[in-house]
Tab-separated table of C-alpha atoms and ligand atoms in Angstrom:
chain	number	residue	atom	x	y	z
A	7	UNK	CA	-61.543	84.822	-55.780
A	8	UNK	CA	-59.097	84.769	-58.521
A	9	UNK	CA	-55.825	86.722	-58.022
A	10	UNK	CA	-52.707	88.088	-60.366
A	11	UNK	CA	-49.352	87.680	-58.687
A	12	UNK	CA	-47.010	90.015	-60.489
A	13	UNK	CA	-43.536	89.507	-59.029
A	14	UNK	CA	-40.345	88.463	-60.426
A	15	UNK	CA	-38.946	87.457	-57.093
A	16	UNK	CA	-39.132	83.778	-56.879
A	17	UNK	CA	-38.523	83.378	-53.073
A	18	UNK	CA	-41.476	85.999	-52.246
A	19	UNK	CA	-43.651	84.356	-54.883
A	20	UNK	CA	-42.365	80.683	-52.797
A	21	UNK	CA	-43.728	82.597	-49.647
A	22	UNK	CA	-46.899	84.151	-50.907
A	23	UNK	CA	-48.443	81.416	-53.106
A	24	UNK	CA	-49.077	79.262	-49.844
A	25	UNK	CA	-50.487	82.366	-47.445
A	26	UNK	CA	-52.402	83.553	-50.295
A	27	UNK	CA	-54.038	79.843	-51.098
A	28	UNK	CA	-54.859	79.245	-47.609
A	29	UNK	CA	-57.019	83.043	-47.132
A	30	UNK	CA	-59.028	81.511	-49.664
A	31	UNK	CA	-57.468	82.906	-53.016
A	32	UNK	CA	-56.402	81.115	-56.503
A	33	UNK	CA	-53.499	82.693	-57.549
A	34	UNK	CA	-52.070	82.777	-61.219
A	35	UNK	CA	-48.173	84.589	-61.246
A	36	UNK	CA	-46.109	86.581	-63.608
A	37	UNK	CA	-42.845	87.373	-63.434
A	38	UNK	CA	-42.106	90.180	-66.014
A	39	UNK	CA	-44.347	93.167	-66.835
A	40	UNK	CA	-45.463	92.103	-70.011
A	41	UNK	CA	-47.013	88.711	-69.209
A	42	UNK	CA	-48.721	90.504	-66.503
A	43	UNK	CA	-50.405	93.076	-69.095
A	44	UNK	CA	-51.685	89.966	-71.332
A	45	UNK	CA	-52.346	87.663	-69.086
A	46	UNK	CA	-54.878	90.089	-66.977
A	47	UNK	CA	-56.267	91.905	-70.837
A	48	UNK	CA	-56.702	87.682	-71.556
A	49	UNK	CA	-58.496	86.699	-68.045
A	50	UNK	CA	-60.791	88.453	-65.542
A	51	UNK	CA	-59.438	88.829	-61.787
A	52	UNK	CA	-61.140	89.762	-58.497
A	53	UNK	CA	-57.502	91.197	-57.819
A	54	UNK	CA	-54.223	92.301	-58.910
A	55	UNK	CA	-50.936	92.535	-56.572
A	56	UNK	CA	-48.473	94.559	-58.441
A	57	UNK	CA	-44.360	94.450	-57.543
A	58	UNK	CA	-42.894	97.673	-59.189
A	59	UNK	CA	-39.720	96.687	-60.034
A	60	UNK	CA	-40.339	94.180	-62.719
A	61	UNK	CA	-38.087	92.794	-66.085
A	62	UNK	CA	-38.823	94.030	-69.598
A	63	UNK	CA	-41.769	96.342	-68.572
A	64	UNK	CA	-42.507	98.080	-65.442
A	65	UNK	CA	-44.880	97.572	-62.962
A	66	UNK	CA	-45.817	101.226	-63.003
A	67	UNK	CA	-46.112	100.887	-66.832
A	68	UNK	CA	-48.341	97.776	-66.984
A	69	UNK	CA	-50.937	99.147	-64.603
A	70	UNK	CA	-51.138	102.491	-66.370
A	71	UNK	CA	-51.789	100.519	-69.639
A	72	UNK	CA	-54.578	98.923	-67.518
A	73	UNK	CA	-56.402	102.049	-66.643
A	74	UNK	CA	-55.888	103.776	-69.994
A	75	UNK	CA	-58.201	100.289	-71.346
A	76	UNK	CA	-60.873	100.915	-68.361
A	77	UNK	CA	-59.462	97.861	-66.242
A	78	UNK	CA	-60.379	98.927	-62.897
A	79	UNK	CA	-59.479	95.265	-60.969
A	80	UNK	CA	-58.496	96.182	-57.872
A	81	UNK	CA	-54.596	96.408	-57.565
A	82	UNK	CA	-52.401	96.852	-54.240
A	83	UNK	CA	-48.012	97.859	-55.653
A	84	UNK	CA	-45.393	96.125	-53.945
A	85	UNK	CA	-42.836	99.236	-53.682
A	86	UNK	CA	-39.438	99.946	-51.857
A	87	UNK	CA	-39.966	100.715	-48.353
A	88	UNK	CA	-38.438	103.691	-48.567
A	89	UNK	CA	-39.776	105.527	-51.674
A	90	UNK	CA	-42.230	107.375	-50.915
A	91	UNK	CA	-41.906	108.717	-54.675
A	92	UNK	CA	-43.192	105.408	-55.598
A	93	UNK	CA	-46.071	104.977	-53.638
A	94	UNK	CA	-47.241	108.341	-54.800
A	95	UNK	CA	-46.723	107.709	-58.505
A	96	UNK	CA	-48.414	104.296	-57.759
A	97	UNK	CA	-51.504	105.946	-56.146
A	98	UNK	CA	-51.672	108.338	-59.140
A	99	UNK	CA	-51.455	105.941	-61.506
A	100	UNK	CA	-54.348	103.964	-60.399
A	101	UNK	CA	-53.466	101.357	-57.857
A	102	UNK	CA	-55.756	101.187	-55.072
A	103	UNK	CA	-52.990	100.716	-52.107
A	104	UNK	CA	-49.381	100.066	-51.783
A	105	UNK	CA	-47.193	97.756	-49.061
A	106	UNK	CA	-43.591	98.064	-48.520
A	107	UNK	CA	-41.293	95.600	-49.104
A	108	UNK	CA	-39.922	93.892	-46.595
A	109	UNK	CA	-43.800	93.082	-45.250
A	110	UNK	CA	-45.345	90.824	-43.014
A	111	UNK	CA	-47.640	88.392	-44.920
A	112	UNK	CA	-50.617	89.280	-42.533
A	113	UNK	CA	-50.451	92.862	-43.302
A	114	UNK	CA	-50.577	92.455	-47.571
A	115	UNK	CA	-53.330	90.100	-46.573
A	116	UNK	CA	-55.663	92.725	-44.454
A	117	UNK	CA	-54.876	95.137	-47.266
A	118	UNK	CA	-56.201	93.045	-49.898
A	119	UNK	CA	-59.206	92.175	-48.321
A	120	UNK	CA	-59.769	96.376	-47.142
A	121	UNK	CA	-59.549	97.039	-50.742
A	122	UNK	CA	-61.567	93.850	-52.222
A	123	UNK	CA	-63.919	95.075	-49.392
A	124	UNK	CA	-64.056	98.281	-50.642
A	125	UNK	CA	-64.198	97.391	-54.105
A	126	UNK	CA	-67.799	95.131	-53.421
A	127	UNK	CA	-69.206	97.736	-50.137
A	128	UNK	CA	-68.709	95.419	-47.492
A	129	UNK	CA	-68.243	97.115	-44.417
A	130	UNK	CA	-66.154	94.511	-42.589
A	131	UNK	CA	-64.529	91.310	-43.222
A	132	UNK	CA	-67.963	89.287	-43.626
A	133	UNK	CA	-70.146	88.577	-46.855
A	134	UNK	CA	-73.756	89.092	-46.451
A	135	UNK	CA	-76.605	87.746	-48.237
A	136	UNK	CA	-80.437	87.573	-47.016
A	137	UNK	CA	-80.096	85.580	-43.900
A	138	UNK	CA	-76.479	84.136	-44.927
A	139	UNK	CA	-73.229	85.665	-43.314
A	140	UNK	CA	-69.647	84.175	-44.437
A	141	UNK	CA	-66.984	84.997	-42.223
A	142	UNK	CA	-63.531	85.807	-44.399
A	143	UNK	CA	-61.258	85.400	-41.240
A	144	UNK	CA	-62.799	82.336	-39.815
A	145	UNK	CA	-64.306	80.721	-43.365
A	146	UNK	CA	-67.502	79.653	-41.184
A	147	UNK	CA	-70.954	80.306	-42.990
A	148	UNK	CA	-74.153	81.538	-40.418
A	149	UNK	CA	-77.662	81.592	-40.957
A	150	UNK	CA	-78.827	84.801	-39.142
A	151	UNK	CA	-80.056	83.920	-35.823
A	152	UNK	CA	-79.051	80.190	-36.006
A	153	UNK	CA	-76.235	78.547	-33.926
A	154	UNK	CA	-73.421	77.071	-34.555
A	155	UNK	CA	-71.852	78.411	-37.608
A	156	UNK	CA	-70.639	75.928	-39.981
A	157	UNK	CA	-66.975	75.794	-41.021
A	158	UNK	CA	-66.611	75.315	-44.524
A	159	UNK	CA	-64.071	73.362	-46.500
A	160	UNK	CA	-61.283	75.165	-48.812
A	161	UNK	CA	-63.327	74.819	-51.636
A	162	UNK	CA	-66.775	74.952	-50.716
A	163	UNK	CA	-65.604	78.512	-48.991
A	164	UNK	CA	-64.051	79.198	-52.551
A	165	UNK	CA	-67.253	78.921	-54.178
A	166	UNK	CA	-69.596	80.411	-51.269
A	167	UNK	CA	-67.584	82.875	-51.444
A	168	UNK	CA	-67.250	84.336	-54.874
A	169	UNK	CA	-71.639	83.659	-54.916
A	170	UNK	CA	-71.570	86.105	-52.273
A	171	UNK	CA	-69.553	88.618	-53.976
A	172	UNK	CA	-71.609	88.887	-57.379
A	173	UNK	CA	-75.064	88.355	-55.540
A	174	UNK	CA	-77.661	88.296	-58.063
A	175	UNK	CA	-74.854	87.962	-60.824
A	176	UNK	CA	-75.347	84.554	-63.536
A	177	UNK	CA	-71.966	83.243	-63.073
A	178	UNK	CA	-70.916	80.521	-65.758
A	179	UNK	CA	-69.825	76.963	-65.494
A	180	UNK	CA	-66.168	78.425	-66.640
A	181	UNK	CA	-66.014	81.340	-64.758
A	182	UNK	CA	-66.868	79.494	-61.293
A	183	UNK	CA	-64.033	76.598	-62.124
A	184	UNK	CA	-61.357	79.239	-62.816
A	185	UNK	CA	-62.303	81.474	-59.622
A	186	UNK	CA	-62.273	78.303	-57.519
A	187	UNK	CA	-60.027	75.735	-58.676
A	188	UNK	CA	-55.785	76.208	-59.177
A	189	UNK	CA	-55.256	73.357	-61.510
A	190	UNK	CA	-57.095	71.921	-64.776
B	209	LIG	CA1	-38.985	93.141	-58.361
């Protein structure tokens, strides 16, 4: 699963990048507003997180330019903590939840995956496919009625993972390498 880090806070992104890579995700970043419009009208993400308060364009402003051109990736703000102004105008303007800053790590985390979960009808933090279940939290793959579950590496969760989430779905040489791998 391929995610858009907009944030121009470089100790956050510092914090993030590592929590974010270890639940399974391959992050790209932004730091200003209008990098973030291009770079998600230029490449296709599973999910955007969206700080507010960006440079040279805002964060409210890029994801309204999103919607008006029918980009419905799922996007959870980053607001102020205490504006609830914010969050509404957020909401309105198409994001699909909102976290305050300061915020636990854990707690962006569960509300990515309730909206990515949302976003694909899963009814709890598992993938299912025919006999296959893929745990999120634990990374562990199960055939239905077999024992033990097998615990998957980084990347073989990566992949398993994004199969899962476009079941049925050709997925292409390119798009599997840049929804599984950071680097070149
Ligand atoms: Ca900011």
């Amino acid at each position: 699963m391929k995610l858009l880090l907009v944030e121009d806070d470089a100790e956050l992104v510092r914090q993030l990048r590592p929590a974010l890579k270890k639940a399974g995700y391959v992050v790209e970043h932004a730091d200003n507003g209008v990098d973030a419009e291009f770079i998600a009208s230029e490449e296709d993400f599973d999910g955007i997180i969206l700080d507010l308060g960006l440079p040279q364009k805002s964060g409210l402003e890029v994801l309204k330019s999103w919607r008006v051109a029918k980009k419905n990736t799922p996007v959870v703000i980053l607001t102020a903590r205490d504006s609830w102004q914010e969050k509404v105008d957020g909401l309105k303007a198409g994001a699909d939840d909102y976290i305050g800053k300061p915020f636990h790590v854990e707690e962006l985390l569960a509300r990515l995956e309730a909206v990515l979960r949302r976003r694909f009808g899963q009814t709890d933090n598992s993938l299912k496919y025919r006999s296959l279940v893929l745990d999120l939290d634990t990374q562990c793959v199960t055939l239905t009625d077999q024992r033990p579950s097998v615990q998957l590496t980084a990347i073989e969760f990566r992949l398993l993972r994004y199969l899962m989430t476009y079941p049925g779905k050709i997925l292409s040489k390119t798009m599997l390498s840049e929804h599984i791998y950071e680097e070149e």
